CSV table of C-alpha atoms in Angstrom, one decimal:
chain,number,residue,atom,x,y,z
M,15,UNK,CA,-10.5,14.8,15.4
M,16,UNK,CA,-7.1,13.6,16.6
M,17,UNK,CA,-7.8,9.8,16.7
M,18,UNK,CA,-5.1,7.8,15.1
M,19,UNK,CA,-6.2,5.5,12.3
M,20,UNK,CA,-8.9,7.8,10.8
M,21,UNK,CA,-10.5,7.0,7.4
M,22,UNK,CA,-10.7,10.1,5.3
M,23,UNK,CA,-13.6,10.0,2.8
M,24,UNK,CA,-13.4,12.3,-0.2
M,25,UNK,CA,-16.6,12.6,-2.1
M,26,UNK,CA,-19.4,14.8,-3.2
M,27,UNK,CA,-22.2,16.1,-0.9
M,28,UNK,CA,-24.7,13.6,-2.3
M,29,UNK,CA,-23.2,10.0,-2.5
M,30,UNK,CA,-25.3,7.1,-1.2
M,31,UNK,CA,-22.5,4.7,-2.0
M,32,UNK,CA,-20.1,6.6,0.4
M,33,UNK,CA,-22.9,6.8,2.9
M,34,UNK,CA,-23.0,3.0,3.1
M,35,UNK,CA,-19.3,2.8,4.0
M,36,UNK,CA,-19.4,5.7,6.5
M,37,UNK,CA,-22.4,4.0,8.2
M,38,UNK,CA,-20.5,0.8,8.5
M,39,UNK,CA,-17.3,2.4,9.7
M,40,UNK,CA,-19.3,4.3,12.3
M,41,UNK,CA,-20.8,0.9,13.3
M,42,UNK,CA,-17.2,-0.3,13.8
M,43,UNK,CA,-16.3,2.8,15.8
M,44,UNK,CA,-13.7,3.7,13.2
M,45,UNK,CA,-13.1,7.5,13.1
M,46,UNK,CA,-14.3,9.0,9.9
M,47,UNK,CA,-13.7,12.4,8.3
M,48,UNK,CA,-15.7,13.4,5.2
M,49,UNK,CA,-14.9,16.2,2.8
M,50,UNK,CA,-15.5,17.2,-0.7
M,51,UNK,CA,-12.7,19.0,-2.6
M,52,UNK,CA,-15.4,21.5,-3.6
M,53,UNK,CA,-15.2,22.9,-0.1
M,54,UNK,CA,-11.7,24.1,-0.6
M,55,UNK,CA,-10.8,26.9,-0.2
M,56,UNK,CA,-14.1,28.6,1.0
M,57,UNK,CA,-15.3,26.0,3.4
M,58,UNK,CA,-12.2,24.0,4.1
M,59,UNK,CA,-8.8,25.2,5.4
M,60,UNK,CA,-5.5,23.3,5.6
M,61,UNK,CA,-2.2,24.1,7.2
M,62,UNK,CA,0.1,21.2,6.4
M,63,UNK,CA,3.7,21.0,7.6
M,64,UNK,CA,6.8,18.9,6.8
M,65,UNK,CA,9.6,19.3,9.2
M,66,UNK,CA,12.2,16.9,7.8
M,67,UNK,CA,10.5,13.8,9.2
M,68,UNK,CA,8.5,11.6,6.8
M,69,UNK,CA,4.8,12.5,6.5
M,70,UNK,CA,2.7,15.6,6.4
M,71,UNK,CA,0.9,16.8,9.5
M,72,UNK,CA,-1.4,19.7,10.4
M,73,UNK,CA,-5.1,20.5,10.5
M,74,UNK,CA,-7.7,19.9,7.9
M,75,UNK,CA,-10.5,22.1,9.2
M,76,UNK,CA,-14.1,22.4,8.0
M,77,UNK,CA,-15.1,24.9,10.6
M,78,UNK,CA,-17.0,22.3,12.4
M,79,UNK,CA,-14.5,19.4,12.6
M,80,UNK,CA,-10.7,19.1,12.5
M,81,UNK,CA,-8.5,16.2,11.3
M,82,UNK,CA,-4.8,15.9,11.8
M,83,UNK,CA,-3.4,14.8,8.4
M,84,UNK,CA,-0.9,12.6,10.3
M,85,UNK,CA,-3.8,10.6,11.7
M,86,UNK,CA,-5.1,9.4,8.3
M,87,UNK,CA,-4.7,5.6,8.0
M,88,UNK,CA,-6.7,5.2,4.8
M,89,UNK,CA,-8.6,7.2,2.1
M,90,UNK,CA,-11.9,6.3,0.5
M,91,UNK,CA,-11.7,8.3,-2.8
M,92,UNK,CA,-15.2,8.3,-4.3
M,93,UNK,CA,-16.5,11.1,-6.5
M,94,UNK,CA,-15.4,14.5,-5.3
M,95,UNK,CA,-16.2,17.7,-7.2
M,96,UNK,CA,-13.8,20.5,-8.2
M,97,UNK,CA,-12.8,23.3,-5.9
M,98,UNK,CA,-15.4,26.1,-5.8
M,99,UNK,CA,-14.4,29.8,-6.0
M,100,UNK,CA,-16.3,33.0,-5.6
M,101,UNK,CA,-18.3,34.1,-8.6
M,102,UNK,CA,-16.8,37.6,-8.5
M,103,UNK,CA,-13.2,36.1,-9.1
M,104,UNK,CA,-12.1,37.0,-12.7
M,105,UNK,CA,-11.9,34.1,-15.0
M,106,UNK,CA,-8.1,34.3,-15.4
M,107,UNK,CA,-7.6,34.4,-11.7
M,108,UNK,CA,-10.2,31.5,-11.3
M,109,UNK,CA,-8.1,29.3,-13.7
M,110,UNK,CA,-4.9,30.0,-11.8
M,111,UNK,CA,-6.6,29.3,-8.4
M,112,UNK,CA,-8.1,26.1,-9.7
M,113,UNK,CA,-4.8,24.8,-11.0
M,114,UNK,CA,-3.0,25.8,-7.7
M,115,UNK,CA,-5.8,24.1,-5.6
M,116,UNK,CA,-5.6,21.0,-7.7
M,117,UNK,CA,-1.7,20.7,-7.5
M,118,UNK,CA,-1.4,22.0,-4.0
M,119,UNK,CA,-4.4,20.8,-2.0
M,120,UNK,CA,-5.0,17.8,-4.2
M,121,UNK,CA,-1.3,17.0,-4.4
M,122,UNK,CA,-1.1,17.1,-0.6
M,123,UNK,CA,-3.9,14.7,-0.2
M,124,UNK,CA,-2.3,12.3,-2.8
M,125,UNK,CA,0.9,12.6,-0.8
M,126,UNK,CA,-0.6,11.1,2.4
M,127,UNK,CA,1.1,7.8,3.2
M,128,UNK,CA,-2.3,6.0,3.5
M,129,UNK,CA,-4.1,3.0,2.0
M,130,UNK,CA,-6.1,4.4,-0.9
M,131,UNK,CA,-9.3,2.9,-2.4
M,132,UNK,CA,-8.7,3.6,-5.2
M,133,UNK,CA,-5.5,5.6,-5.8
M,134,UNK,CA,-6.8,8.7,-7.6
M,135,UNK,CA,-4.1,8.8,-10.3
M,136,UNK,CA,-4.4,5.1,-11.2
M,137,UNK,CA,-8.2,5.4,-11.1
M,138,UNK,CA,-8.1,8.2,-13.5
M,139,UNK,CA,-5.9,6.4,-15.9
M,140,UNK,CA,-8.0,3.3,-15.7
M,141,UNK,CA,-11.1,5.2,-16.7
M,142,UNK,CA,-9.9,5.1,-20.3
M,143,UNK,CA,-11.8,2.4,-22.2
M,144,UNK,CA,-9.1,1.8,-24.8
M,145,UNK,CA,-6.7,1.0,-21.9
M,146,UNK,CA,-9.3,-1.3,-20.2
M,147,UNK,CA,-10.0,-3.3,-23.3
M,148,UNK,CA,-6.3,-3.8,-24.1
M,149,UNK,CA,-5.4,-4.8,-20.6
M,150,UNK,CA,-8.5,-7.2,-20.3
M,151,UNK,CA,-7.4,-8.9,-23.6
M,152,UNK,CA,-3.8,-9.2,-22.3
M,153,UNK,CA,-5.0,-10.7,-19.1
M,154,UNK,CA,-7.0,-13.5,-20.9
M,155,UNK,CA,-10.4,-12.1,-20.8
M,156,UNK,CA,-12.5,-12.2,-24.0
M,157,UNK,CA,-13.4,-8.7,-25.3
M,158,UNK,CA,-15.8,-7.8,-28.2
M,159,UNK,CA,-14.4,-6.8,-31.5
M,160,UNK,CA,-14.0,-3.0,-31.2
M,161,UNK,CA,-13.5,0.0,-33.4
M,162,UNK,CA,-12.5,3.5,-32.2
M,163,UNK,CA,-12.9,6.0,-35.0
M,164,UNK,CA,-14.0,9.4,-36.3
M,165,UNK,CA,-14.2,8.0,-39.9
M,166,UNK,CA,-17.6,7.2,-41.2
M,167,UNK,CA,-16.2,5.0,-43.9
M,168,UNK,CA,-14.2,2.9,-41.3
M,169,UNK,CA,-17.3,2.6,-39.2
M,170,UNK,CA,-19.3,1.3,-42.2
M,171,UNK,CA,-16.5,-1.2,-43.1
M,172,UNK,CA,-16.3,-2.4,-39.5
M,173,UNK,CA,-20.0,-3.2,-39.5
M,174,UNK,CA,-19.7,-5.0,-42.8
M,175,UNK,CA,-16.9,-7.1,-41.3
M,176,UNK,CA,-18.9,-7.9,-38.3
M,177,UNK,CA,-21.8,-9.1,-40.3
M,178,UNK,CA,-24.3,-8.4,-37.5
M,179,UNK,CA,-25.6,-5.8,-35.1
M,180,UNK,CA,-23.2,-3.1,-33.8
M,181,UNK,CA,-23.4,-1.2,-30.5
M,182,UNK,CA,-22.3,2.4,-29.9
M,183,UNK,CA,-21.0,3.4,-26.5
M,184,UNK,CA,-19.9,6.7,-25.2
M,185,UNK,CA,-16.5,6.9,-23.6
M,186,UNK,CA,-17.7,8.8,-20.6
M,187,UNK,CA,-21.1,9.1,-18.8
M,188,UNK,CA,-23.2,11.6,-20.8
M,189,UNK,CA,-25.9,13.2,-18.7
M,190,UNK,CA,-27.6,16.6,-18.7
M,191,UNK,CA,-30.7,18.6,-19.3
M,192,UNK,CA,-32.2,19.3,-22.7
M,193,UNK,CA,-35.3,21.5,-23.0
M,194,UNK,CA,-35.9,21.2,-19.3
M,195,UNK,CA,-35.8,17.4,-19.4
M,196,UNK,CA,-33.0,15.2,-18.0
M,197,UNK,CA,-31.4,13.0,-20.4
M,198,UNK,CA,-28.6,10.4,-20.6
M,199,UNK,CA,-26.8,8.6,-23.5
M,200,UNK,CA,-26.6,4.9,-23.0
M,201,UNK,CA,-25.2,2.1,-25.2
M,202,UNK,CA,-27.5,1.8,-28.4
M,203,UNK,CA,-27.9,-0.7,-31.2
M,204,UNK,CA,-27.2,0.8,-34.6
M,205,UNK,CA,-28.7,0.2,-37.9
M,206,UNK,CA,-26.2,-0.4,-40.9
M,207,UNK,CA,-27.1,2.9,-42.5
M,208,UNK,CA,-26.2,4.7,-39.1
M,209,UNK,CA,-22.6,3.6,-39.5
M,210,UNK,CA,-21.8,5.8,-42.3
M,211,UNK,CA,-23.4,8.9,-40.9
M,212,UNK,CA,-21.3,12.2,-41.4
M,213,UNK,CA,-21.7,13.0,-37.7
M,214,UNK,CA,-19.3,10.3,-36.9
M,215,UNK,CA,-16.6,12.7,-38.0
M,216,UNK,CA,-17.2,15.1,-35.3
M,217,UNK,CA,-15.4,13.3,-32.5
M,218,UNK,CA,-14.2,9.9,-31.4
M,219,UNK,CA,-16.7,7.0,-31.3
M,220,UNK,CA,-16.5,3.5,-29.9
M,221,UNK,CA,-18.3,0.7,-31.8
M,222,UNK,CA,-18.4,-2.9,-30.8
M,223,UNK,CA,-19.9,-6.1,-32.1
M,224,UNK,CA,-23.2,-7.0,-30.4
M,225,UNK,CA,-22.6,-10.0,-28.1
M,226,UNK,CA,-25.6,-12.2,-27.6
M,227,UNK,CA,-26.8,-12.2,-24.0
M,228,UNK,CA,-28.2,-14.7,-21.7
M,229,UNK,CA,-27.7,-12.1,-18.9
M,230,UNK,CA,-25.1,-9.7,-17.7
M,231,UNK,CA,-22.9,-9.7,-14.5
M,232,UNK,CA,-21.8,-7.0,-12.3
M,233,UNK,CA,-18.6,-8.3,-10.6
M,234,UNK,CA,-17.3,-6.1,-7.8
M,235,UNK,CA,-13.7,-6.8,-6.8
M,236,UNK,CA,-12.3,-5.5,-3.4
M,237,UNK,CA,-8.7,-6.5,-3.0
M,238,UNK,CA,-8.7,-10.3,-3.6
M,239,UNK,CA,-12.4,-10.7,-2.8
M,240,UNK,CA,-14.9,-11.0,-5.6
M,241,UNK,CA,-18.7,-10.5,-5.4
M,242,UNK,CA,-20.7,-11.3,-8.6
M,243,UNK,CA,-24.4,-10.9,-9.5
M,244,UNK,CA,-26.3,-11.9,-12.5
M,245,UNK,CA,-28.3,-9.1,-14.0
M,246,UNK,CA,-31.4,-10.2,-15.8
M,247,UNK,CA,-33.1,-7.5,-17.9
M,248,UNK,CA,-36.9,-7.3,-18.1
M,249,UNK,CA,-37.3,-4.7,-20.8
M,250,UNK,CA,-36.0,-4.2,-24.4
M,251,UNK,CA,-34.1,-1.0,-23.3
M,252,UNK,CA,-32.4,-2.9,-20.4
M,253,UNK,CA,-31.4,-5.7,-22.6
M,254,UNK,CA,-29.2,-3.3,-24.6
M,255,UNK,CA,-28.0,-1.3,-21.5
M,256,UNK,CA,-29.4,-2.3,-18.2
M,257,UNK,CA,-28.6,1.1,-16.7
M,258,UNK,CA,-31.5,2.6,-18.7
M,259,UNK,CA,-34.2,0.7,-16.8
M,260,UNK,CA,-33.2,-0.3,-13.3
M,261,UNK,CA,-36.9,-1.0,-12.3
M,262,UNK,CA,-37.0,-3.9,-14.8
M,263,UNK,CA,-33.9,-5.7,-13.4
M,264,UNK,CA,-33.7,-9.0,-11.5
M,265,UNK,CA,-30.4,-10.0,-9.6
M,266,UNK,CA,-29.0,-13.4,-8.7
M,267,UNK,CA,-25.8,-14.2,-6.9
M,268,UNK,CA,-23.4,-16.1,-8.9
M,269,UNK,CA,-19.7,-17.4,-9.0
M,270,UNK,CA,-17.3,-16.4,-11.8
M,271,UNK,CA,-15.5,-19.2,-13.6
M,272,UNK,CA,-12.0,-19.7,-12.3
M,273,UNK,CA,-10.4,-18.4,-15.5
M,274,UNK,CA,-12.5,-15.2,-15.4
M,275,UNK,CA,-11.7,-14.7,-11.7
M,276,UNK,CA,-8.0,-15.1,-12.4
M,277,UNK,CA,-8.3,-12.6,-15.4
M,278,UNK,CA,-10.0,-10.1,-13.1
M,279,UNK,CA,-7.2,-10.3,-10.5
M,280,UNK,CA,-4.6,-9.8,-13.3
M,281,UNK,CA,-6.5,-6.8,-14.7
M,282,UNK,CA,-6.6,-5.1,-11.3
M,283,UNK,CA,-2.9,-5.9,-10.7
M,284,UNK,CA,-1.9,-4.5,-14.1
M,285,UNK,CA,-4.0,-1.3,-13.6
M,286,UNK,CA,-2.8,-0.9,-10.0
M,287,UNK,CA,-6.2,-0.9,-8.5
M,288,UNK,CA,-7.6,-2.5,-5.3
M,289,UNK,CA,-11.2,-2.0,-6.4
M,290,UNK,CA,-13.1,-2.4,-9.7
M,291,UNK,CA,-16.7,-2.8,-10.7
M,292,UNK,CA,-16.6,-5.1,-13.7
M,293,UNK,CA,-19.4,-5.6,-16.3
M,294,UNK,CA,-19.6,-8.8,-18.3
M,295,UNK,CA,-22.0,-10.3,-20.8
M,296,UNK,CA,-22.7,-14.0,-20.4
M,297,UNK,CA,-23.6,-15.6,-23.7
M,298,UNK,CA,-26.2,-18.3,-24.2
M,299,UNK,CA,-23.3,-20.8,-24.3
M,300,UNK,CA,-22.1,-19.6,-20.9
M,301,UNK,CA,-19.0,-17.6,-22.1
M,302,UNK,CA,-18.1,-14.5,-20.1
M,303,UNK,CA,-17.2,-11.4,-22.3
M,304,UNK,CA,-15.6,-8.4,-20.7
M,305,UNK,CA,-17.3,-5.1,-21.3
M,306,UNK,CA,-15.6,-2.6,-19.0
M,307,UNK,CA,-14.3,-1.9,-15.5
M,308,UNK,CA,-15.2,1.2,-13.4
M,309,UNK,CA,-12.4,2.0,-10.9
M,310,UNK,CA,-14.9,3.5,-8.5
M,311,UNK,CA,-18.2,2.1,-9.7
M,312,UNK,CA,-21.5,1.9,-7.9
M,313,UNK,CA,-22.3,-1.4,-6.0
M,314,UNK,CA,-25.0,-0.4,-3.5
M,315,UNK,CA,-27.9,-1.4,-5.9
M,316,UNK,CA,-26.5,-4.9,-6.2
M,317,UNK,CA,-25.8,-5.2,-2.5
M,318,UNK,CA,-29.2,-4.1,-1.6
M,319,UNK,CA,-30.8,-6.7,-4.0
M,320,UNK,CA,-28.6,-9.6,-3.1
M,321,UNK,CA,-27.1,-9.1,0.3
M,322,UNK,CA,-23.5,-9.5,-1.0
M,323,UNK,CA,-21.3,-7.9,1.6
M,324,UNK,CA,-19.4,-5.4,-0.5
M,325,UNK,CA,-19.6,-2.6,2.0
M,326,UNK,CA,-18.1,-4.8,4.7
M,327,UNK,CA,-15.3,-5.8,2.3
M,328,UNK,CA,-14.5,-2.2,1.5
M,329,UNK,CA,-14.4,-1.3,5.3
M,330,UNK,CA,-12.2,-4.3,5.9
M,331,UNK,CA,-9.8,-3.0,3.3
M,332,UNK,CA,-9.8,0.5,4.6
M,333,UNK,CA,-9.1,-0.8,8.1
M,334,UNK,CA,-6.3,-2.9,6.7
M,335,UNK,CA,-7.7,-6.1,8.3
M,336,UNK,CA,-8.2,-8.1,5.1
M,337,UNK,CA,-7.0,-7.8,1.5
């Protein structure tokens, strides 16, 4: 592929969200080249040169398709997986090869003078919930009272100060298989006696006050464009964490209050992000309370349910036609 103005999509093999964007770019006749960093080095070859002029050039070759790095106009950085190396490679050599691939091949991609959605370094930094919460508060959004601790006594005292229900949330998605059964850890309501449990001392825990909910909102920001949908839970599990029961959910398009919209724009600006999937609780009195922002969060389920044109907005951004 030598077409100028190609969009490089970097993601895992199975990614329905990236598929939506690729389908729309194909419909627009925009050249697209999809890779996963896991393909490097066994299924993906690169030969990049820099000859004194600005910009890297040379082929990115999958064995089936070739992209000239100089032709990349924008990069959609979704959810790539780490480089894969032969099983027979000794562990010490594997560690060295992985580090070299990350800094060499990964660094080369990051050095492309292209429009990124989102910039990988900024996205990785913005994944940190402590940073998100601080920035959201600085930008005028209401955030729940929060404690991060590994001290059972501090957790119990926090619950006593709150004087009401407390929610535990993992810092990162926790999914896996236990006893042959798939499992995931979602936000959970805690009893007062749970807050002094010795297991809290094993690692960092995030506790927040329970915010009464009329409903929740997934607000997806693409550049300066905002797409918001109410999420109404139809089960007890979904009322605590709607991700635990998608089948019970009902969606309705909504508009964020002007002060919330302004706060969202400020958060993205401060975090250096062109995209963010924001989650809010809306209280019975109508107040919007910030929970988190995912720098590369899913949006397809909301678009499918509501028709909000998020995919089109992402493609506009990648094409550089609208901000």
